[in-house]
mmCIF file of C-alpha atoms in Angstrom:
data_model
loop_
_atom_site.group_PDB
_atom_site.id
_atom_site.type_symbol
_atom_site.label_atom_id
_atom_site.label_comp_id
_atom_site.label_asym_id
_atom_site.label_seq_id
_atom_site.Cartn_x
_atom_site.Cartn_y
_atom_site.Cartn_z
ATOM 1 C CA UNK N 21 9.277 -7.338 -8.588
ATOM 2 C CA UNK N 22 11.452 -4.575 -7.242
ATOM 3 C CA UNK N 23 14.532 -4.820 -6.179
ATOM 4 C CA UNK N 24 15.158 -2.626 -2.134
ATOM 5 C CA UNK N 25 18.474 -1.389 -3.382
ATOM 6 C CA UNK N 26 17.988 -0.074 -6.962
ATOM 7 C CA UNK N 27 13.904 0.323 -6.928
ATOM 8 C CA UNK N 28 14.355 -1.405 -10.242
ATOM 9 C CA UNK N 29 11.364 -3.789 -11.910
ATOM 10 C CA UNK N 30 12.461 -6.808 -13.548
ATOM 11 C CA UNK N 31 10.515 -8.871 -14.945
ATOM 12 C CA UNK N 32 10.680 -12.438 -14.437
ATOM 13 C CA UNK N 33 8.704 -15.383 -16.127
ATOM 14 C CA UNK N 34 8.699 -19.491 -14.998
ATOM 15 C CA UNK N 35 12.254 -21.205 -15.909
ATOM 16 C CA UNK N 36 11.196 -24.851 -14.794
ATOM 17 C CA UNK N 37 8.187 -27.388 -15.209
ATOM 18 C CA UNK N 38 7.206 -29.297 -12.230
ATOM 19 C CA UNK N 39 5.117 -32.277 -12.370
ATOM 20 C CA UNK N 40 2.864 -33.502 -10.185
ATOM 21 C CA UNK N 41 -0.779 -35.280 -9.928
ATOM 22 C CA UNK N 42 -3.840 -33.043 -10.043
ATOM 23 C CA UNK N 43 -7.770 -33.523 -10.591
ATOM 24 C CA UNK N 44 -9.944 -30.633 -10.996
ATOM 25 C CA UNK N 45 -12.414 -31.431 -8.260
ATOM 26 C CA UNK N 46 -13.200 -28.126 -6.371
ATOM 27 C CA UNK N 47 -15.372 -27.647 -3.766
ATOM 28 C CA UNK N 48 -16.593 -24.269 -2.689
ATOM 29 C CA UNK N 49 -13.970 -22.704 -4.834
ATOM 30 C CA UNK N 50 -11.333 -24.347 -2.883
ATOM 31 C CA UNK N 51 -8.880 -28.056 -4.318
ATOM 32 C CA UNK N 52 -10.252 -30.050 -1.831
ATOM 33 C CA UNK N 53 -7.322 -32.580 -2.092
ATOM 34 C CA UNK N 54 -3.500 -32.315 -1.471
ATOM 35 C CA UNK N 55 -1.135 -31.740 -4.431
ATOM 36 C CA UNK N 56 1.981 -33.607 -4.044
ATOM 37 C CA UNK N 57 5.221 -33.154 -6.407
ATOM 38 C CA UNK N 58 6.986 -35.936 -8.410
ATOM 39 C CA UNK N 59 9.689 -34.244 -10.045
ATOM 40 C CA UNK N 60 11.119 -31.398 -12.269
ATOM 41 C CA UNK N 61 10.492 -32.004 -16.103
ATOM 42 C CA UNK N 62 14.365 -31.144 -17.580
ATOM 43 C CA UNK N 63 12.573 -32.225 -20.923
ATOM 44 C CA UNK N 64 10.105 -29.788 -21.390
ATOM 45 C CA UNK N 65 10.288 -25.816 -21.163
ATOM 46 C CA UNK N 66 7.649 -23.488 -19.612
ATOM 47 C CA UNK N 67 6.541 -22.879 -23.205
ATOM 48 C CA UNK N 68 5.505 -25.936 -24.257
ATOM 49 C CA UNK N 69 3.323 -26.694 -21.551
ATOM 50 C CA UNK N 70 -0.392 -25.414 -21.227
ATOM 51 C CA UNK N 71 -1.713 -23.654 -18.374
ATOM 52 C CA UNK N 72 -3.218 -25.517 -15.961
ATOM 53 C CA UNK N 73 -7.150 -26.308 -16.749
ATOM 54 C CA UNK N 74 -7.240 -25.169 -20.443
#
């Protein structure tokens, strides 16, 4: 992402772990249901958590 005053990239990665109830139901390529979230996991890191369907 660039910053408008320097023109600069930095980098950025994800700094918190949200949790929140999920199936893996799609339906023409689209979640068919709503995702709701239940709270921010304090006790885990971004690295210790597996992306999402693997």
């Amino acid at each position: 992402m660039a910053s408008a005053r320097t023109g600069v990239i930095a980098p950025y990665g994800p700094d918190l772990v949200a949790e929140f109830p999920a199936d893996r139901t799609v339906h023409e390529g689209q979640d068919p249901h709503l995702v709701r979230f239940l709270r921010v996991r304090d006790d885990l890191t971004a690295r210790q958590v597996p992306p999402f369907g693997s």
